[in-house]
Structures are given as C-alpha cells and as structure tokens.
Amino acid sequence: MASTTKSENVGAHIALFPCAGMGHLLPFLRLAAMLDARGCAVTVITVKPTVSAAESDHLSAFFTIHPRITRLEFQLLPYQKSGLRNDDPFFIQMETIATSVHLLRPLLSSLSPPLSAIVSDFTLTSQVTDLVSDLPISTYTLMTSSAAFFCLMAYLPKLLQIDVANRDAIEIPDLGPISMSSIPPKMLDPSDFFSAFISSNVSSLHKVKGVLINTFNSFESEAIEAVRRNGVDHILPIGPLESYDAKKAHDLPWLDEQPPESVLFVSFGSRTALSKEQIRELGAALEKSGCRFLWVLKGGKVDKEDKEEVEDMLGASFVERTKKKGLIVKGWVKQEQILAHPAIGGFVSHCGWNSVIEAARLGVPVLAWPQHGDQSVNAGVVEKAGLGLWVREWGWGQTKLIGREEIAEKMIEVMQDEKLRVSAGEVRAKAKETREVDGDSEALLQRLIHSFNNITQNS
Ligand SMILES: O=c1ccn([C@@H]2O[C@H](COP(=O)(O)OP(=O)(O)O[C@H]3O[C@H](CO)[C@@H](O)[C@H](O)[C@H]3O)[C@@H](O)[C@H]2O)c(=O)[nH]1
C-alpha cells in the first residue's frame, strides 16, 4: 500500500497497548498494521525503557515502515517490589507497566482525533479498564496465547478453590481434561505474580467489549467454544495475524541453495535458552538424523567469538563436520520469512504461541518441544490440529533433558511423515481461507472495525 499521511485515515482511532516481550509485542504490531491497512487511525503505546534491545530495534523499524501509525511513548516509573514473588525480567516489566499506567491518562486524553477504543494486552486488562472507565473509550483486550491456554486462565479463579494436591488432571467444562503437569506451578500459587495477574485480569474481562485472540475457528474450534461456555462469550478469534513486512527478504542466502522442504528449522523463540547439556544433545541429534538444518542459538551471527562459544558447547569440530548440511545462526532472524521459505520442511519449536500460529499459517510441520509457561498446552493444540508431533510429551515436574537418539528419531519422523505434511498443508489452507474476505476471522475483524467506527460516530 502506498504511504500516505495520518490525516488521510478516515476511520476510527484505535490505540494498541502491548506488554513486555517480543512474544507480546509482535502480535500487537501485526494487528496495528492490519487495522491501518483497513482504514483505521492507529496509535501504538510503547514504554521507555523496553525490556530488551531487540524490542527497541523492532519498534524503530516498525514505525519507519509504517509512517501513518503514531507512536505514543511514555516513561516507566522505577520498579517497586510488591508483596508478590516475581523473579522474571519480563514479568517485572509487566508489573512496572501496570504500576506506571496512570501516567498515560493525560496523554490519552490529548490524542487527536479522540480515541474510540483501546486494545490492551490481556496482562493489562485490569489497569486499562480502570484507567479509562470514565472516558468515552471502549476497551478490548488481545490474548497472545492459544484459546486452550486462555480457557485455562479464565478457569483459574475456580481452579484455585479446588484441592488439586493429588490430581493428575483437572476437567474444564467443555474442554476436557488438562493434565496437572501442563499447568505452570506458578499459576497455582496465589502469592506469585503470574497467578495474581491472571486472576485480577480475568476478573476484569467482563468490563471489555471483546477479547481478541490470535487463533482461528477451524484450528481451535473446541477450545474457542469452551471459552465461550465458560463465561467469556465475547471472545473474537481474528487470527492468524499476518506478517507486516512480508516483502522483506530473509538475509540467509544459504537457505536459497537448499532443496525444497529439506531443511529443519530449529528455534526456541525470543526468550528461551536450553541448558548446555541439552544443546549438546540437540546438536548430536541433528548430526545423527542426517537432516539439513538451520539452527538459531542465542547471540549474533556466528563470528569468531560466537564460534568459540558454539565450539565450547558442541565440540571443536561440530561446525566443520556439519557445514555442508547445516547452519547455526546466533541472534535475531526473520522467523516468519524463514518459515515461508520453500526449503523449510519442518520446525523444531518450543511452541510459543506466535511460532505455532506462524507454522499453522505457513503449513510447516512442527516438532513440539515445550519448555515453560503456556507451551505444553500449546503443544497439545499442535498435535490435536494435525500440525505436528511431540519430541516427547513433557510436563512440569518431569525430567527435561532428552537424549540424542530420541530427538533424532523424531526429527526424521517430522521431516519424512507424508501424512503429517498433508495435514499441515490442510491447516495452512484453512488459515488462508479464514483470512479471505468472507472467511471467519476476516469477517469478524471487519465487524470489529465497523463497531469501532460506530463508537466514533455515536460519541
Ligand atoms: O530469532 C527470532 C526469534 C523469534 N522471532 C519471532 O518472535 C516471536 C516469538 O514468539 P513466540 O514464538 O510466541 O515465543 P516467545 O518469544 O517465547 O513468546 C512468549 O510469548 C508467547 C505469547 O504470549 C507465549 O506463547 C510464549 O510461551 C512466551 O515465551 C515469533 O513471532 C517469532 O517469529 C523472530 O522473528 N526471530
């Protein structure tokens, strides 16, 4: 779309308010670009400082390629320790944003044209609904995880009343059993920030006009229905949210030289590091499997220093031995563009929800290897939808280390299983269909925009 000035937007003015971490920021930026492309005036609220340099770089690049979208940045207050247990830098940032959010109030009122609606991260629902309760601004929330995990979160207030001590599983009405081992223990501890923020935001959900979620009907039909039946009937599955810089090429010429569907992409998202021991087993498994691979490790591209670090973990000759078949990259890569590349045939993923949705949108078979948070539940969605298989079914409290033989076997399976490739292709077809003009997600998004416009006209 041609670049125009902000005043050319005639639709409603919507503010989007993401929370900390790339896994939360990226879906908001995608939604911002989609609303902008559909005629809304969009403001994205950002915080200073961001929790990571990657976030700050990403934001700068985003606003450069989307000149019509306004950035409203505000300075966070210093972190103040609350009585809740919180030792995660991302959750500390979430808590800091929550305690600083009142500083936004004068800034929101001064925006022109006036705001019709604000869509905040689920983690900010309680603060944002309070912040604008006396202003003519409608509130919405965006859930960045799966409908299945959201269902579990919505059920948490009830779950905390139950004695779960000796249970293997809990039964969520209309969703079926969820094994206790797939529920993060922090969620069940009310003195932990994770549990407390979920409970407080769930109790504010009735104040928002809609709960947007980055999933789609045919991918998670049962879970979406279960969310509705468990009291959140204003859930709006508008996914899969689309890439906003699809035209930009990936910067890995190596990939262009590989045969179609031959490369296994290995990446654990923006914030998950494996133990050195597990990295060693994973490296050995890649070699053993004989698969071509593109493996993203934490850090910059493998330069001299990084090479030493890789050699330290994988043995001095690993890179040399595997250089014909594989590439190790350290640092940020353009994951969506890589997954869209014809050479990619499989994806070893921790099942962060954005990764799952990207694999679904692009029909890439997933080898699910969850590590924490919602990922075990998300891996269950991957398997159920026919998008992938587990490297080994894992839950909290179980041994995490998986040996090379077991991993290699699953790698070969995910790359060679024809049935899986076909069903992943079917998932992609449905994801495409839902984004077409009369597809479920697109129609819902259009209705949402229509209701934003009505708010503007009636105010
Ligand atoms: O080198 C990289 C690494 C990541 N990404 C992108 O970054 C996002 C990462 O998100 P996700 O796959 O969801 O993983 P996390 O970063 O781990 O996301 C956090 O947030 C998610 C959404 O709430 C949760 O599902 C996860 O468990 C939580 O760890 C995805 O869009 C990736 O495409 C890149 O583009 N390049």
Coordinates of C-alpha atoms and ligand atoms in Angstrom, one line a residue:
M1 CA 0.0 0.0 0.0
A2 CA 1.3 3.5 -0.9
S3 CA 2.4 5.6 2.0
T4 CA 0.1 8.4 2.9
T5 CA -0.2 11.0 5.8
K6 CA -2.1 10.3 9.0
S7 CA -4.9 12.7 8.2
E8 CA -5.9 10.5 5.2
N9 CA -7.3 7.9 7.6
V10 CA -11.0 8.4 7.9
G11 CA -11.9 5.5 10.2
A12 CA -11.9 5.3 14.0
H13 CA -8.9 6.0 16.1
I14 CA -7.6 2.9 18.0
A15 CA -4.8 2.7 20.5
L16 CA -3.0 -0.6 20.9
F17 CA -1.1 -1.2 24.1
P18 CA 1.2 -4.2 24.1
C19 CA 3.1 -5.6 27.1
A20 CA 6.7 -6.7 27.6
G21 CA 8.5 -9.3 25.5
M22 CA 8.7 -9.9 21.7
G23 CA 6.1 -12.7 22.1
H24 CA 3.6 -10.0 23.2
L25 CA 4.9 -7.1 21.1
L26 CA 4.9 -8.8 17.7
P27 CA 1.2 -9.7 17.6
F28 CA 0.3 -6.1 18.5
L29 CA 2.4 -4.7 15.7
R30 CA 0.8 -7.2 13.3
L31 CA -2.7 -6.1 14.4
A32 CA -1.6 -2.4 14.2
A33 CA -0.6 -2.9 10.6
M34 CA -3.7 -4.8 9.7
L35 CA -6.0 -2.1 11.2
D36 CA -4.0 0.6 9.5
A37 CA -4.4 -1.3 6.1
R38 CA -8.1 -1.5 6.7
G39 CA -8.6 2.3 7.2
C40 CA -8.3 2.8 11.0
A41 CA -6.1 5.5 12.5
V42 CA -3.8 3.6 14.8
T43 CA -1.6 4.7 17.8
V44 CA 0.7 2.2 19.4
I45 CA 1.6 2.8 23.0
T46 CA 5.2 1.9 23.8
V47 CA 7.2 2.2 27.0
K48 CA 10.7 3.5 27.9
P49 CA 12.8 1.7 28.7
T50 CA 11.9 -1.5 26.8
V51 CA 12.9 -4.8 28.4
S52 CA 15.3 -5.7 25.6
A53 CA 17.3 -4.1 22.8
A54 CA 15.5 -6.4 20.3
E55 CA 12.2 -4.7 21.3
S56 CA 13.6 -1.2 20.9
D57 CA 15.1 -2.0 17.5
H58 CA 12.0 -3.7 16.3
L59 CA 9.8 -0.8 17.3
S60 CA 12.1 1.7 15.4
A61 CA 12.0 -0.4 12.3
F62 CA 8.2 -0.8 12.5
F63 CA 7.4 2.9 12.8
T64 CA 9.8 3.6 9.9
I65 CA 7.9 1.2 7.5
H66 CA 4.5 2.3 8.8
P67 CA 4.6 6.1 8.8
R68 CA 0.9 6.5 9.2
I69 CA 0.9 4.7 12.6
T70 CA 1.5 7.0 15.6
R71 CA 3.8 6.1 18.4
L72 CA 2.9 7.2 21.9
E73 CA 5.8 6.6 24.2
F74 CA 5.8 7.0 27.9
Q75 CA 8.4 6.7 30.6
L76 CA 8.0 4.0 33.2
L77 CA 8.4 4.6 36.9
P78 CA 11.2 2.7 38.6
Y79 CA 10.3 -0.9 39.6
Q80 CA 8.9 -1.2 43.0
K81 CA 8.8 -4.6 44.7
S82 CA 5.3 -5.6 45.6
G83 CA 4.5 -8.4 48.1
L84 CA 4.2 -10.9 45.1
R85 CA 7.0 -13.2 44.2
N86 CA 8.4 -12.1 40.8
D87 CA 11.9 -13.0 39.6
D88 CA 11.3 -12.9 35.8
P89 CA 12.5 -9.8 33.9
F90 CA 9.5 -9.9 31.6
F91 CA 7.1 -10.2 34.5
I92 CA 8.9 -7.4 36.4
Q93 CA 8.4 -5.2 33.3
M94 CA 4.7 -6.2 33.2
E95 CA 4.4 -5.2 36.9
T96 CA 6.2 -2.0 36.2
I97 CA 4.0 -1.1 33.3
A98 CA 0.9 -1.9 35.4
T99 CA 2.1 0.5 38.2
S100 CA 3.0 3.2 35.7
V101 CA -0.1 3.1 33.6
H102 CA -1.8 6.0 35.3
L103 CA 0.8 8.3 33.7
L104 CA -0.9 7.6 30.4
R105 CA -4.1 9.2 31.3
P106 CA -3.4 12.8 30.2
L107 CA -1.6 11.6 27.1
L108 CA -4.6 9.5 26.0
S109 CA -7.0 12.5 26.5
S110 CA -4.8 14.7 24.4
L111 CA -4.8 12.4 21.3
S112 CA -6.4 13.7 18.2
P113 CA -8.7 12.6 16.7
P114 CA -10.1 11.3 20.0
L115 CA -9.7 7.6 20.7
S116 CA -12.7 5.3 20.0
A117 CA -11.1 2.3 21.6
I118 CA -8.0 0.9 23.3
V119 CA -6.9 -2.7 22.8
S120 CA -4.5 -3.7 25.6
D121 CA -2.6 -6.9 26.2
F122 CA -4.6 -9.3 28.4
T123 CA -2.0 -8.8 31.1
L124 CA -3.0 -5.1 31.4
T125 CA -6.8 -5.6 31.2
S126 CA -7.5 -4.7 34.8
Q127 CA -5.3 -1.5 34.8
V128 CA -6.5 -0.2 31.4
T129 CA -10.2 -0.7 32.1
D130 CA -9.8 1.3 35.3
L131 CA -7.8 3.9 33.6
V132 CA -10.4 4.9 31.1
S133 CA -13.6 3.9 33.0
D134 CA -14.9 7.4 33.0
L135 CA -13.8 8.3 29.4
P136 CA -15.9 7.6 26.2
I137 CA -13.3 5.0 25.1
S138 CA -14.2 1.3 24.6
T139 CA -11.8 -1.3 25.9
Y140 CA -10.8 -4.5 24.3
T141 CA -8.1 -7.0 25.2
L142 CA -5.8 -9.1 23.0
M143 CA -4.8 -12.5 24.1
T144 CA -1.4 -13.5 22.7
S145 CA -1.6 -17.2 23.6
S146 CA -3.9 -20.1 22.5
A147 CA -7.6 -20.4 23.2
A148 CA -6.8 -23.6 25.1
F149 CA -4.4 -21.8 27.4
F150 CA -6.8 -18.8 27.7
C151 CA -9.6 -21.2 28.7
L152 CA -7.3 -22.5 31.5
M153 CA -6.6 -18.9 32.6
A154 CA -10.3 -18.0 32.6
Y155 CA -10.9 -21.0 34.7
L156 CA -8.2 -20.2 37.2
P157 CA -10.3 -18.4 39.9
K158 CA -12.4 -21.7 40.1
L159 CA -9.3 -23.8 40.0
L160 CA -7.8 -22.0 42.9
Q161 CA -10.8 -23.1 45.0
I162 CA -10.2 -26.8 44.3
D163 CA -7.8 -29.0 46.2
V164 CA -5.6 -30.2 43.4
A165 CA -2.9 -31.9 45.5
N166 CA -3.4 -35.5 44.4
R167 CA -4.9 -35.0 41.0
D168 CA -3.3 -36.0 37.7
A169 CA -5.7 -33.8 35.7
I170 CA -8.5 -31.3 36.0
E171 CA -11.6 -31.2 34.0
I172 CA -12.5 -27.9 32.4
P173 CA -16.2 -28.0 31.3
D174 CA -16.4 -28.4 27.5
L175 CA -12.6 -28.5 27.1
G176 CA -12.0 -31.9 28.7
P177 CA -9.2 -32.9 30.9
I178 CA -6.0 -30.9 31.2
S179 CA -3.1 -32.7 32.9
M180 CA -1.8 -31.1 36.0
S181 CA 1.7 -31.3 34.6
S182 CA 0.8 -29.0 31.7
I183 CA -0.2 -26.2 34.2
P184 CA 2.7 -24.0 35.3
P185 CA 3.1 -24.4 39.1
K186 CA 3.4 -20.6 39.5
M187 CA -0.1 -20.3 38.2
L188 CA -1.4 -22.3 41.1
D189 CA 0.5 -20.2 43.7
P190 CA -1.6 -17.0 44.5
S191 CA 1.5 -15.3 46.1
D192 CA 3.3 -15.5 42.8
F193 CA 2.9 -12.5 40.3
F194 CA 2.0 -14.9 37.5
S195 CA -1.0 -16.3 39.3
A196 CA -2.1 -12.9 40.8
F197 CA -2.0 -11.1 37.4
I198 CA -4.0 -13.8 35.7
S199 CA -6.7 -13.7 38.5
S200 CA -7.0 -10.0 38.5
N201 CA -7.2 -9.7 34.7
V202 CA -9.7 -12.5 34.4
S203 CA -11.9 -10.7 36.9
S204 CA -11.9 -7.6 34.7
L205 CA -12.8 -9.4 31.5
H206 CA -16.5 -8.6 31.8
K207 CA -15.6 -4.8 31.5
V208 CA -14.1 -5.2 28.0
K209 CA -16.2 -5.2 24.8
G210 CA -14.3 -8.0 23.3
V211 CA -11.4 -10.4 23.8
L212 CA -9.4 -10.6 20.6
I213 CA -7.3 -13.7 20.2
N214 CA -4.7 -14.7 17.7
T215 CA -6.2 -18.0 16.7
F216 CA -8.9 -19.2 14.2
N217 CA -12.1 -21.3 14.4
S218 CA -11.0 -24.3 12.4
F219 CA -7.7 -24.6 14.3
E220 CA -9.1 -24.4 17.9
S221 CA -12.8 -24.8 17.5
E222 CA -13.4 -26.8 20.7
A223 CA -11.2 -24.5 22.9
I224 CA -12.9 -21.4 21.5
E225 CA -16.3 -22.9 22.2
A226 CA -15.2 -23.9 25.7
V227 CA -14.0 -20.4 26.4
R228 CA -17.5 -19.1 25.4
R229 CA -19.2 -21.7 27.5
N230 CA -17.0 -20.9 30.5
G231 CA -18.3 -17.3 30.6
V232 CA -16.1 -15.4 28.1
D233 CA -18.7 -15.2 25.3
H234 CA -17.2 -12.1 23.8
I235 CA -14.1 -14.0 22.5
L236 CA -13.1 -12.8 19.0
P237 CA -10.8 -15.2 17.1
I238 CA -9.3 -12.9 14.5
G239 CA -6.1 -14.9 13.7
P240 CA -3.8 -15.8 12.2
L241 CA -2.5 -12.2 12.4
E242 CA -0.4 -11.5 9.3
S243 CA 3.2 -10.6 8.8
Y244 CA 3.7 -6.9 8.4
D245 CA 7.0 -7.0 6.4
A246 CA 6.3 -9.9 4.1
K247 CA 8.1 -8.2 1.3
K248 CA 11.4 -8.0 3.0
A249 CA 13.7 -10.9 2.1
H250 CA 15.4 -13.0 4.7
D251 CA 19.2 -12.4 4.9
L252 CA 20.3 -16.1 4.7
P253 CA 21.4 -16.8 1.1
W254 CA 22.5 -20.3 2.4
L255 CA 18.8 -21.2 2.5
D256 CA 18.2 -20.4 -1.2
E257 CA 20.8 -23.1 -2.1
Q258 CA 18.9 -25.9 -0.3
P259 CA 16.4 -28.3 -1.9
P260 CA 12.7 -27.8 -1.3
E261 CA 11.3 -28.9 2.1
S262 CA 14.7 -30.3 3.1
V263 CA 15.7 -28.1 6.0
L264 CA 14.7 -28.5 9.6
F265 CA 14.4 -25.0 11.2
V266 CA 15.3 -25.1 15.0
S267 CA 14.3 -22.1 17.1
F268 CA 13.1 -21.6 20.6
G269 CA 11.5 -18.2 20.3
S270 CA 12.7 -14.9 21.8
R271 CA 13.4 -15.8 25.4
T272 CA 14.1 -19.5 25.9
A273 CA 17.6 -20.8 26.4
L274 CA 18.3 -24.5 26.6
S275 CA 20.8 -25.9 29.0
K276 CA 24.3 -26.5 27.7
E277 CA 23.7 -30.2 28.2
Q278 CA 20.5 -30.1 26.1
I279 CA 22.2 -28.1 23.4
R280 CA 24.9 -30.8 23.1
E281 CA 22.2 -33.5 22.8
L282 CA 20.3 -31.4 20.2
G283 CA 23.5 -30.8 18.2
A284 CA 24.3 -34.5 18.2
A285 CA 20.7 -35.4 17.2
L286 CA 20.8 -33.0 14.2
E287 CA 24.0 -34.7 13.1
K288 CA 22.7 -38.2 13.7
S289 CA 19.4 -37.5 11.9
G290 CA 21.2 -36.6 8.7
C291 CA 18.7 -33.7 8.2
R292 CA 19.7 -30.4 6.8
F293 CA 19.2 -27.8 9.5
L294 CA 19.1 -24.1 10.2
W295 CA 19.5 -23.7 14.0
V296 CA 19.0 -20.4 15.8
L297 CA 21.0 -20.2 19.0
K298 CA 21.0 -17.1 21.3
G299 CA 23.6 -14.4 20.4
G300 CA 24.8 -12.6 16.7
K301 CA 25.7 -14.4 13.6
V302 CA 28.5 -17.0 14.1
D303 CA 31.5 -14.7 14.0
K304 CA 34.8 -15.6 15.7
E305 CA 33.8 -15.1 19.3
D306 CA 30.4 -16.8 18.8
K307 CA 32.2 -19.7 17.0
E308 CA 34.2 -20.3 20.1
E309 CA 31.1 -20.3 22.2
V310 CA 29.4 -22.8 19.8
E311 CA 32.5 -25.0 19.8
D312 CA 32.6 -24.9 23.6
M313 CA 29.1 -26.3 23.7
L314 CA 29.2 -28.6 20.7
G315 CA 32.8 -29.7 20.4
A316 CA 35.5 -28.1 18.3
S317 CA 34.7 -29.9 15.1
F318 CA 30.9 -29.7 15.1
V319 CA 30.6 -26.7 12.8
E320 CA 33.3 -28.1 10.4
R321 CA 31.6 -31.6 10.4
T322 CA 28.1 -30.3 9.7
K323 CA 28.9 -27.3 7.5
K324 CA 27.6 -29.0 4.3
K325 CA 24.3 -29.8 5.9
G326 CA 23.6 -27.1 8.5
L327 CA 23.9 -23.5 9.5
I328 CA 24.0 -22.2 13.1
V329 CA 22.9 -18.6 13.5
K330 CA 23.1 -16.6 16.7
G331 CA 20.7 -13.8 17.4
W332 CA 17.6 -12.5 15.8
V333 CA 16.4 -14.0 12.5
K334 CA 13.3 -13.2 10.5
Q335 CA 11.5 -16.3 11.5
E336 CA 8.3 -15.8 9.6
Q337 CA 10.2 -15.3 6.3
I338 CA 12.3 -18.3 7.1
L339 CA 9.3 -20.5 7.7
A340 CA 7.8 -19.2 4.5
H341 CA 10.9 -20.3 2.5
P342 CA 10.3 -23.3 0.2
A343 CA 13.5 -25.0 1.6
I344 CA 12.0 -25.4 5.1
G345 CA 10.4 -28.8 5.7
G346 CA 10.0 -28.9 9.5
F347 CA 10.2 -26.7 12.6
V348 CA 11.6 -27.7 16.0
S349 CA 9.7 -25.3 18.2
H350 CA 9.2 -24.6 21.9
C351 CA 5.6 -23.8 20.9
G352 CA 5.4 -20.2 21.9
W353 CA 2.0 -19.3 20.5
N354 CA 3.3 -16.9 17.8
S355 CA 5.6 -19.7 16.5
V356 CA 2.7 -22.1 16.4
I357 CA 0.4 -19.7 14.6
E358 CA 3.2 -18.8 12.1
A359 CA 3.7 -22.6 11.4
A360 CA 0.0 -23.0 11.0
R361 CA -0.3 -20.1 8.6
L362 CA 2.5 -21.4 6.5
G363 CA 1.8 -25.2 6.9
V364 CA 5.2 -26.2 8.3
P365 CA 5.1 -29.4 10.3
V366 CA 6.1 -28.8 13.9
L367 CA 8.3 -31.0 16.2
A368 CA 6.8 -29.7 19.5
W369 CA 9.3 -29.2 22.3
P370 CA 7.7 -27.1 25.0
Q371 CA 9.9 -25.5 27.7
H372 CA 7.7 -23.4 30.1
G373 CA 4.6 -21.2 30.5
D374 CA 1.7 -22.0 28.1
Q375 CA 3.9 -24.1 25.8
S376 CA 2.9 -27.5 27.0
V377 CA -0.8 -26.7 26.4
N378 CA 0.1 -25.1 23.0
A379 CA 1.9 -28.3 22.1
G380 CA -1.3 -30.2 22.8
V381 CA -3.1 -27.9 20.3
V382 CA -0.4 -28.6 17.7
E383 CA -0.9 -32.3 17.9
K384 CA -4.6 -32.2 18.0
A385 CA -4.8 -29.9 14.9
G386 CA -2.6 -32.3 12.9
L387 CA 0.2 -29.7 12.6
G388 CA 2.9 -31.7 14.4
L389 CA 4.0 -34.2 17.0
W390 CA 5.8 -34.0 20.3
V391 CA 9.5 -34.7 20.6
R392 CA 8.4 -36.2 23.9
E393 CA 5.3 -35.4 25.8
W394 CA 6.5 -33.1 28.6
G395 CA 5.0 -31.6 31.7
W396 CA 6.1 -29.7 34.7
G397 CA 7.9 -31.8 37.3
Q398 CA 9.2 -34.2 34.6
T399 CA 12.8 -34.5 33.5
K400 CA 13.6 -32.0 30.8
L401 CA 16.8 -33.5 29.3
I402 CA 16.1 -35.5 26.2
G403 CA 18.8 -37.7 24.7
R404 CA 20.1 -37.5 21.1
E405 CA 18.7 -40.9 19.9
E406 CA 15.1 -40.0 20.9
I407 CA 15.4 -36.5 19.4
A408 CA 17.0 -37.7 16.1
E409 CA 14.2 -40.3 15.6
K410 CA 11.5 -37.6 16.0
M411 CA 13.4 -35.2 13.7
I412 CA 13.4 -37.9 10.9
E413 CA 9.8 -38.6 11.6
V414 CA 8.7 -35.0 11.3
M415 CA 10.7 -34.5 8.1
Q416 CA 9.5 -37.7 6.4
D417 CA 5.9 -38.3 7.6
E418 CA 3.9 -37.7 4.5
K419 CA 0.6 -37.8 6.4
L420 CA 1.8 -35.1 8.7
R421 CA 2.9 -33.0 5.7
V422 CA -0.6 -33.3 4.2
S423 CA -2.4 -32.4 7.4
A424 CA -0.1 -29.4 7.9
G425 CA -1.0 -28.4 4.4
E426 CA -4.6 -28.6 5.3
V427 CA -4.1 -26.4 8.3
R428 CA -2.4 -23.8 6.0
A429 CA -5.3 -24.0 3.6
K430 CA -7.8 -23.3 6.4
A431 CA -5.7 -20.5 7.8
K432 CA -5.7 -18.9 4.3
E433 CA -9.4 -19.4 3.9
T434 CA -10.2 -17.7 7.2
R435 CA -8.3 -14.6 6.1
E436 CA -10.2 -14.3 2.8
V437 CA -12.9 -11.6 2.5
D438 CA -15.8 -13.8 3.8
G439 CA -13.6 -16.1 6.0
D440 CA -14.5 -16.4 9.7
S441 CA -11.5 -14.3 11.1
E442 CA -11.6 -11.6 8.4
A443 CA -15.4 -11.2 8.7
L444 CA -15.0 -10.9 12.5
L445 CA -12.2 -8.3 12.1
Q446 CA -14.4 -6.3 9.7
R447 CA -17.3 -6.4 12.1
L448 CA -14.9 -5.2 14.9
I449 CA -13.7 -2.3 12.7
H450 CA -17.4 -1.5 12.0
S451 CA -18.1 -1.3 15.7
F452 CA -15.1 0.9 16.2
N453 CA -16.5 3.2 13.6
N454 CA -19.9 3.2 15.2
I455 CA -18.3 4.2 18.6
T456 CA -16.7 7.2 16.8
Q457 CA -20.0 8.3 15.1
N458 CA -22.0 8.0 18.3
S459 CA -19.6 9.8 20.6
Ligands
LIG1 O1 15.1 -15.0 16.1 C1 13.9 -14.9 16.2 C2 13.1 -15.3 17.4 C3 11.8 -15.1 17.4 N1 11.2 -14.4 16.4 C4 9.7 -14.1 16.4 O2 9.4 -13.8 17.8 C5 8.2 -14.3 18.1 C6 8.4 -15.2 19.3 O3 7.2 -15.5 19.9 P1 6.8 -17.0 20.4 O4 7.0 -18.0 19.4 O5 5.4 -16.9 20.9 O6 7.8 -17.3 21.5 P2 8.3 -16.4 22.9 O7 9.1 -15.3 22.5 O8 8.9 -17.4 23.8 O9 6.9 -15.9 23.4 C7 6.4 -15.6 24.7 O10 5.0 -15.1 24.5 C8 4.2 -16.1 23.8 C9 2.8 -15.4 23.5 O11 2.2 -15.0 24.7 C10 4.0 -17.3 24.7 O12 3.2 -18.3 24.0 C11 5.4 -17.9 24.9 O13 5.3 -19.1 25.7 C12 6.2 -16.9 25.6 O14 7.5 -17.4 25.9 C13 7.6 -15.1 16.9 O15 6.8 -14.2 16.2 C14 8.9 -15.3 16.1 O16 8.6 -15.3 14.7 C15 11.9 -14.0 15.3 O17 11.3 -13.4 14.3 N2 13.2 -14.2 15.2

